[in-house]
Structures are given as structure tokens and as C-alpha cells.
PDB file of C-alpha atoms in Angstrom:
ATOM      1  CA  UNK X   1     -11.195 -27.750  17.722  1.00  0.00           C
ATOM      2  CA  UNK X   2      -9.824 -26.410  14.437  1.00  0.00           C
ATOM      3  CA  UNK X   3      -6.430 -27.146  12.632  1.00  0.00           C
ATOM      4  CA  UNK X   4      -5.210 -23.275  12.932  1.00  0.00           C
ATOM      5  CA  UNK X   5      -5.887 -23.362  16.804  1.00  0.00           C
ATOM      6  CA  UNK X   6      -4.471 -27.212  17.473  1.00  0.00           C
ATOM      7  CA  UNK X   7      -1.323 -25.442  15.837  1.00  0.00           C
ATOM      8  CA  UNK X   8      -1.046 -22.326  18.057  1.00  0.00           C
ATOM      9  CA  UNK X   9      -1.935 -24.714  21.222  1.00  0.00           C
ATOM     10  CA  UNK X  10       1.171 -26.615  19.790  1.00  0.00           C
ATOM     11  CA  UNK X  11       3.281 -23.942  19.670  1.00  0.00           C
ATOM     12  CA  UNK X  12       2.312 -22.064  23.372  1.00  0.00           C
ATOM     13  CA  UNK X  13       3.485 -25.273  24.499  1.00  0.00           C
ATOM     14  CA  UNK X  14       6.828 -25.996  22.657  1.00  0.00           C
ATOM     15  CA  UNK X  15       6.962 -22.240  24.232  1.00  0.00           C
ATOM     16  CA  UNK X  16       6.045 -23.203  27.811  1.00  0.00           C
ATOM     17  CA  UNK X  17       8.372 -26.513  27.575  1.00  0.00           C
ATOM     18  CA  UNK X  18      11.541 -24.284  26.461  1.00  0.00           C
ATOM     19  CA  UNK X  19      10.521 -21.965  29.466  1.00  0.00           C
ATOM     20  CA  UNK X  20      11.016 -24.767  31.565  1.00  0.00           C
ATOM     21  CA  UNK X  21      14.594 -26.060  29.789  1.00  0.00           C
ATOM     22  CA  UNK X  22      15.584 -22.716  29.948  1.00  0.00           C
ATOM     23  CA  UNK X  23      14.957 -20.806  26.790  1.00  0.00           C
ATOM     24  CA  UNK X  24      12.869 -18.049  26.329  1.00  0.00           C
ATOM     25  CA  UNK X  25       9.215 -17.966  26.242  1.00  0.00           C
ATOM     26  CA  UNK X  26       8.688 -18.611  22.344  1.00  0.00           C
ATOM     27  CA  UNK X  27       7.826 -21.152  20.058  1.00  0.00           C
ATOM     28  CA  UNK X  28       7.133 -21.988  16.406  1.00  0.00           C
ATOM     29  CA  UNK X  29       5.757 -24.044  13.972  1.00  0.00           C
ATOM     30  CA  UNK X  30       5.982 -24.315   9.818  1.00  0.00           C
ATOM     31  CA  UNK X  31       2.566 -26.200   8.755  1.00  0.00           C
ATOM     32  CA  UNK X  32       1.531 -27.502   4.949  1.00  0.00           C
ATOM     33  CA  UNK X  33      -2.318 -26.760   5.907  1.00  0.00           C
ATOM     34  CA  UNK X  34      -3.492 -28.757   2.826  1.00  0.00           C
ATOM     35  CA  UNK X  35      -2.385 -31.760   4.573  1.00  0.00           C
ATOM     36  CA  UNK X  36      -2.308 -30.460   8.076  1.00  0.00           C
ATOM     37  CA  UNK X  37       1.434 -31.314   8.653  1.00  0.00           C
ATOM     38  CA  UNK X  38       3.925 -29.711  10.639  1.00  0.00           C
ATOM     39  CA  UNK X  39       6.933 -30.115   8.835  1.00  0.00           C
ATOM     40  CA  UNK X  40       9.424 -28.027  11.496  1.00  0.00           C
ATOM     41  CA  UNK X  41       8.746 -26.522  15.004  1.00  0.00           C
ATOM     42  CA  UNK X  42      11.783 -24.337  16.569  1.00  0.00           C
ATOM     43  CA  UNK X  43      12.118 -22.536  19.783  1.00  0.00           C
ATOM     44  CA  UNK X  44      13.621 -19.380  21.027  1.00  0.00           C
ATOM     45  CA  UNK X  45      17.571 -20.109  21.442  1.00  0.00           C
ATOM     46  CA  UNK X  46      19.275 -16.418  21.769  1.00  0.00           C
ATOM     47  CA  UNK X  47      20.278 -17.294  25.275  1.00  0.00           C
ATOM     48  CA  UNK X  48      21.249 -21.371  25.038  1.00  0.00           C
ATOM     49  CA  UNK X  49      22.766 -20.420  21.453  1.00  0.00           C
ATOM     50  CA  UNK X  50      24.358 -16.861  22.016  1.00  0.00           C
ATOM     51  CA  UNK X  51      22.633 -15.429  19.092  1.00  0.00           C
ATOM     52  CA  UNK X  52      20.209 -12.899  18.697  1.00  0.00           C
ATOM     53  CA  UNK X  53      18.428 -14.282  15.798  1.00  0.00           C
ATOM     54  CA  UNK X  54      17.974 -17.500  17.058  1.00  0.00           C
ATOM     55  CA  UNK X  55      14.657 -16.723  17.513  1.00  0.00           C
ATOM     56  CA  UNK X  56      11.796 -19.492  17.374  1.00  0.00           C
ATOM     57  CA  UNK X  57      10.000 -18.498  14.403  1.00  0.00           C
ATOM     58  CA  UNK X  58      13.870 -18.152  12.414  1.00  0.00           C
ATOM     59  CA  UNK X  59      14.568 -21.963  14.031  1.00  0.00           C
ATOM     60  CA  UNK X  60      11.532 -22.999  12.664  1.00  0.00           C
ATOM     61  CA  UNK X  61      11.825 -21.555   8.899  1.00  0.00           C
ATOM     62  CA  UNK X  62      15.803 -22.980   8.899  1.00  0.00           C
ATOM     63  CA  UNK X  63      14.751 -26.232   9.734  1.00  0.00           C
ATOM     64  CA  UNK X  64      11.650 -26.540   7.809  1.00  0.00           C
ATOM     65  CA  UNK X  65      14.017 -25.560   4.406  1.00  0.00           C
ATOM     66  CA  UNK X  66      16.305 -28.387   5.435  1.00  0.00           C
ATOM     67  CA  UNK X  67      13.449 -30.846   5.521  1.00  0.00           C
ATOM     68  CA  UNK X  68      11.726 -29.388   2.146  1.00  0.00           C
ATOM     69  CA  UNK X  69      15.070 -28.942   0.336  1.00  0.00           C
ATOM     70  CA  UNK X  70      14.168 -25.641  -0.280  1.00  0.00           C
ATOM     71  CA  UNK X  71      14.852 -21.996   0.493  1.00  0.00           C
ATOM     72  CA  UNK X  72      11.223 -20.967  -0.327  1.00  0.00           C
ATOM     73  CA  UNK X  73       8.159 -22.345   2.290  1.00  0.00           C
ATOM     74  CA  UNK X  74       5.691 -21.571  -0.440  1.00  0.00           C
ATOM     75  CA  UNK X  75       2.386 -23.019   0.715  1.00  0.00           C
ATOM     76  CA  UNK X  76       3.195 -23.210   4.150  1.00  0.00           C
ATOM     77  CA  UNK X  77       2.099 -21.030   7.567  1.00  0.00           C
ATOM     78  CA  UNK X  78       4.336 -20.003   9.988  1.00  0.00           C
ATOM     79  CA  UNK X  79       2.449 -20.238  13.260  1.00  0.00           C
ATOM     80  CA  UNK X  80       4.182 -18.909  16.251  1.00  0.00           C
ATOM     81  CA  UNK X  81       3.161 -18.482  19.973  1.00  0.00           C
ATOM     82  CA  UNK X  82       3.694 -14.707  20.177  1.00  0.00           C
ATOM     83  CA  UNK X  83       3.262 -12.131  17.254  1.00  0.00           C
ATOM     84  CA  UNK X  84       6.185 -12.282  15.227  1.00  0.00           C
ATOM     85  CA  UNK X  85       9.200  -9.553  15.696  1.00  0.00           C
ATOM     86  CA  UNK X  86      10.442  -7.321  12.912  1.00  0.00           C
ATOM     87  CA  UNK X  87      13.221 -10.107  12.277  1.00  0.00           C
ATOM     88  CA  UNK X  88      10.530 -12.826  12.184  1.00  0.00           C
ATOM     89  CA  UNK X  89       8.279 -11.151   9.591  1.00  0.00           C
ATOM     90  CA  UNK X  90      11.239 -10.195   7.391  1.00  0.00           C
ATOM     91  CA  UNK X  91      12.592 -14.102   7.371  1.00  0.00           C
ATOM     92  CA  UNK X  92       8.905 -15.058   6.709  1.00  0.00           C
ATOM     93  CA  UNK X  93       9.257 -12.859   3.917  1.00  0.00           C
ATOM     94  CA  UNK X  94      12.259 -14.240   2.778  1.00  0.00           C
ATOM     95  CA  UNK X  95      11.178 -17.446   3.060  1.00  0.00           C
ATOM     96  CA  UNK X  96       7.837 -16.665   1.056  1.00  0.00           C
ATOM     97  CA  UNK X  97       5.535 -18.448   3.471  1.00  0.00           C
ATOM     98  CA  UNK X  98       1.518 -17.868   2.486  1.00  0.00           C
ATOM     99  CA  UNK X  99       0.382 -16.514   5.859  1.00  0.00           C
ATOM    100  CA  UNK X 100       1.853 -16.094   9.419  1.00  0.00           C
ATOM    101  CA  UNK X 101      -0.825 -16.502  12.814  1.00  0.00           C
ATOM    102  CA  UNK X 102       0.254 -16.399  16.151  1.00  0.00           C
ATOM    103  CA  UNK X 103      -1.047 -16.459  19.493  1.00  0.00           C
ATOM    104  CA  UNK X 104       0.319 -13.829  22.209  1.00  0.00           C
ATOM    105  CA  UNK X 105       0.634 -10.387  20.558  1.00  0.00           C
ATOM    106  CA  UNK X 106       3.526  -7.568  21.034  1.00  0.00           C
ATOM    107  CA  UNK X 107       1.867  -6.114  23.916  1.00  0.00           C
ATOM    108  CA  UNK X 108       1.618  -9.477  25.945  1.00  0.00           C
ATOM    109  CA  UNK X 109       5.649  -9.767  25.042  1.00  0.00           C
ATOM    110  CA  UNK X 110       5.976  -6.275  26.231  1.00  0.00           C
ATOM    111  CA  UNK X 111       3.888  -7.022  29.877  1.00  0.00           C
ATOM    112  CA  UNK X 112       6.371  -9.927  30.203  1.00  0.00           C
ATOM    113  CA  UNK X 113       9.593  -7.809  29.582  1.00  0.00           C
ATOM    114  CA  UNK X 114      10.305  -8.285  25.972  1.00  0.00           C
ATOM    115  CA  UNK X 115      10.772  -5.174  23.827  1.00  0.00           C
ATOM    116  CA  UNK X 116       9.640  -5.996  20.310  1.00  0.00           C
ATOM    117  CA  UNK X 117       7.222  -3.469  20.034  1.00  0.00           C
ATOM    118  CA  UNK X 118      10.279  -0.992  20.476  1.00  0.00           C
ATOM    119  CA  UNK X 119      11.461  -2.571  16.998  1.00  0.00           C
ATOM    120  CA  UNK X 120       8.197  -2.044  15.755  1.00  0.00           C
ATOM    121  CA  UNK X 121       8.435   1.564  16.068  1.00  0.00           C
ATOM    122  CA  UNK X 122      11.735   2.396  14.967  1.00  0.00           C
ATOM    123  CA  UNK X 123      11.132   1.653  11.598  1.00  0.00           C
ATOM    124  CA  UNK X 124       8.151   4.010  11.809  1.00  0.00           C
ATOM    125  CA  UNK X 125      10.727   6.678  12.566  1.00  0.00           C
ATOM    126  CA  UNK X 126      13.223   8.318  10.417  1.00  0.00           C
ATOM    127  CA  UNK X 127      16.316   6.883  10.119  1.00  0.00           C
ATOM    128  CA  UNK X 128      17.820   9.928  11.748  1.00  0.00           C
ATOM    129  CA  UNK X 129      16.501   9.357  15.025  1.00  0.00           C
ATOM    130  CA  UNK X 130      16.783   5.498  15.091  1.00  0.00           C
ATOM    131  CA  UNK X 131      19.034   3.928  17.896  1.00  0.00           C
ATOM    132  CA  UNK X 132      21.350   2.865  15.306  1.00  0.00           C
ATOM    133  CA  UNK X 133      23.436   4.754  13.230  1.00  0.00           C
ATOM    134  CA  UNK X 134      23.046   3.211   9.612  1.00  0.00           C
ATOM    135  CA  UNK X 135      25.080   5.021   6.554  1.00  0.00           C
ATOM    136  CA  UNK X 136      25.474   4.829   3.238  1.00  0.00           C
ATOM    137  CA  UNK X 137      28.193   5.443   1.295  1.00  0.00           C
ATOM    138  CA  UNK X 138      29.185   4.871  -2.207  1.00  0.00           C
ATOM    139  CA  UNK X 139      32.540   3.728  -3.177  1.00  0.00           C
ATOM    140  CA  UNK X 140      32.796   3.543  -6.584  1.00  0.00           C
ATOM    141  CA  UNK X 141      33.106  -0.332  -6.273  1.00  0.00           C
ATOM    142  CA  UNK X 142      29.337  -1.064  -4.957  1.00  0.00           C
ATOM    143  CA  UNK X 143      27.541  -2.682  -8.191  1.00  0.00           C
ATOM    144  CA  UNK X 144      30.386  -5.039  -9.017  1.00  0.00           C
ATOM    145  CA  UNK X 145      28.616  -7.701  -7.157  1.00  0.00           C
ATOM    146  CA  UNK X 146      25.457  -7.344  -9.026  1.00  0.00           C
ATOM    147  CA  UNK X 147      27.016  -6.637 -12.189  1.00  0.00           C
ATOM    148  CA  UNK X 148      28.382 -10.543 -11.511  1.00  0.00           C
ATOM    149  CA  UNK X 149      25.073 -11.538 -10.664  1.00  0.00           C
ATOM    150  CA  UNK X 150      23.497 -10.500 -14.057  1.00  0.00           C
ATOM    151  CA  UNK X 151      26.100 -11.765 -15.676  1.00  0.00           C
ATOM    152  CA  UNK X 152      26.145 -15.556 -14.027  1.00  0.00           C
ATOM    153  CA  UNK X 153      24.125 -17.842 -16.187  1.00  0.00           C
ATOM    154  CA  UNK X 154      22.949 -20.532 -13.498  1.00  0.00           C
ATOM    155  CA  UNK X 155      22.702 -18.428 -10.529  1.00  0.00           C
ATOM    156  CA  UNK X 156      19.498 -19.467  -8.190  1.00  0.00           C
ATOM    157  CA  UNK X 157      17.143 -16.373  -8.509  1.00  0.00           C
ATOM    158  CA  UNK X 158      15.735 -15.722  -5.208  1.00  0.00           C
TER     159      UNK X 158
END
């Protein structure tokens, strides 16, 4: 059996076992593949945590930045038990992991109730037509933030 699929048989089950304590059917893991170590694993917690981006692959990336000291996973895999949301892929993004592979894909989440491939297709449309109403508006006032940004000699860049 290889590394990659010993990590997605670890995640389907941190999914199964959350099933069974009451969370929803997801799990995640961050992995250094060099040295084969998984350095967080999270779990879906919308429903136990009453927040809708508790999901497990966001768990997963917040607690492996607390054990690397670090807000950038920069060698690292997320590996999750379903295809990543929308959310998901942006905060692996964010958190510049190398490469995401998961297990179930947005169809089998769909079969099972879950509507992610809904997300998926709203940012195909335009934003006219999207089930949320998102404006922009300028109010004179909108670079001052980034004008403090430049400006602030030991800021993090990100």
C-alpha cells in the first residue's frame, strides 16, 4: 500500500469515526510527504461547533499552522476524505499547501445530501444571478487600509 492511499484510508476513517460522535461525514489530514508525517488531522465541526467553516479540511490547516508555527503549509498535502469545497480550496490556497488529494468526490457528497457542487457552480455564474447579493461600493475611504499597509515597515507579507 502506498503513502498517498494509507493517508486517504486515514482520513475516510477520522470521517467515519466523527459520523459516529456525531459530526458530519468529513475528515482531513495535513502530511510533510518527504517524511511521511501527519502533522494535523481535523474533522467536520459546523454542527458540534455552530460554524459553517468549521469544516474538516479548515480544522486541519488551523491546527497544522499551530503545530508548524506558521501561517504558510509550504511543502505539505492536504488530504481530505471528500473533494474539497470552494471554502476548502480557497484556505488551501491561503495556506500555500503543494497539492490537495482526496477520496470521495462532489458528486458522492451530493448522493449523500451535501450541496457543494451547488458552490461549485455559482462561481461559474455571473455575479448577477448568484444566490447572494454581493456589492461594491466605493466610499472615498477604501485604500486607507492599504495605504497603511505599504507604509508599515515590519508588517508580515502574506
Amino acid at each position: 500500500m502506498s503513502a498517498p492511499d494509507d493517508w486517504l484510508r486515514q482520513a475516510v476513517a477520522l470521517a467515519e469515526r466523527n459520523v459516529a460522535d456525531g459530526g458530519g461525514p468529513f475528515g482531513a489530514l495535513v502530511v510533510r510527504p518527504g517524511e511521511g508525517e501527519v502533522i494535523a488531522s481535523g474533522v467536520n465541526r459546523v454542527t458540534t461547533d455552530l460554524d459553517p467553516t468549521a469544516h474538516a479540511e479548515v480544522v486541519a490547516i488551523r491546527a497544522a499552522c499551530r503545530t508548524v508555527g506558521d501561517f504558510k503549509l509550504t511543502g505539505c498535502v492536504l488530504v481530505s476524505s471528500c473533494e474539497p469545497c470552494p471554502l476548502c480550496l480557497s484556505a488551501a490556497l491561503w495556506a500555500r499547501v503543494d497539492a490537495v488529494l482526496y477520496a470521495a468526490d462532489r458528486h458522492d457528497a451530493e448522493r449523500a445530501g451535501f450541496d457543494d457542487r451547488v458552490f461549485y457552480d455559482v462561481f461559474a455564474l455571473p455575479r448577477s444571478e448568484w444566490p447572494l447579493r454581493v456589492t461594491h461600493r466605493r466610499t472615498g475611504t477604501e485604500r486607507s487600509p492599504f495605504t497603511a499597509w505599504d507604509t508599515k515597515a515590519d508588517r508580515t507579507d502574506y
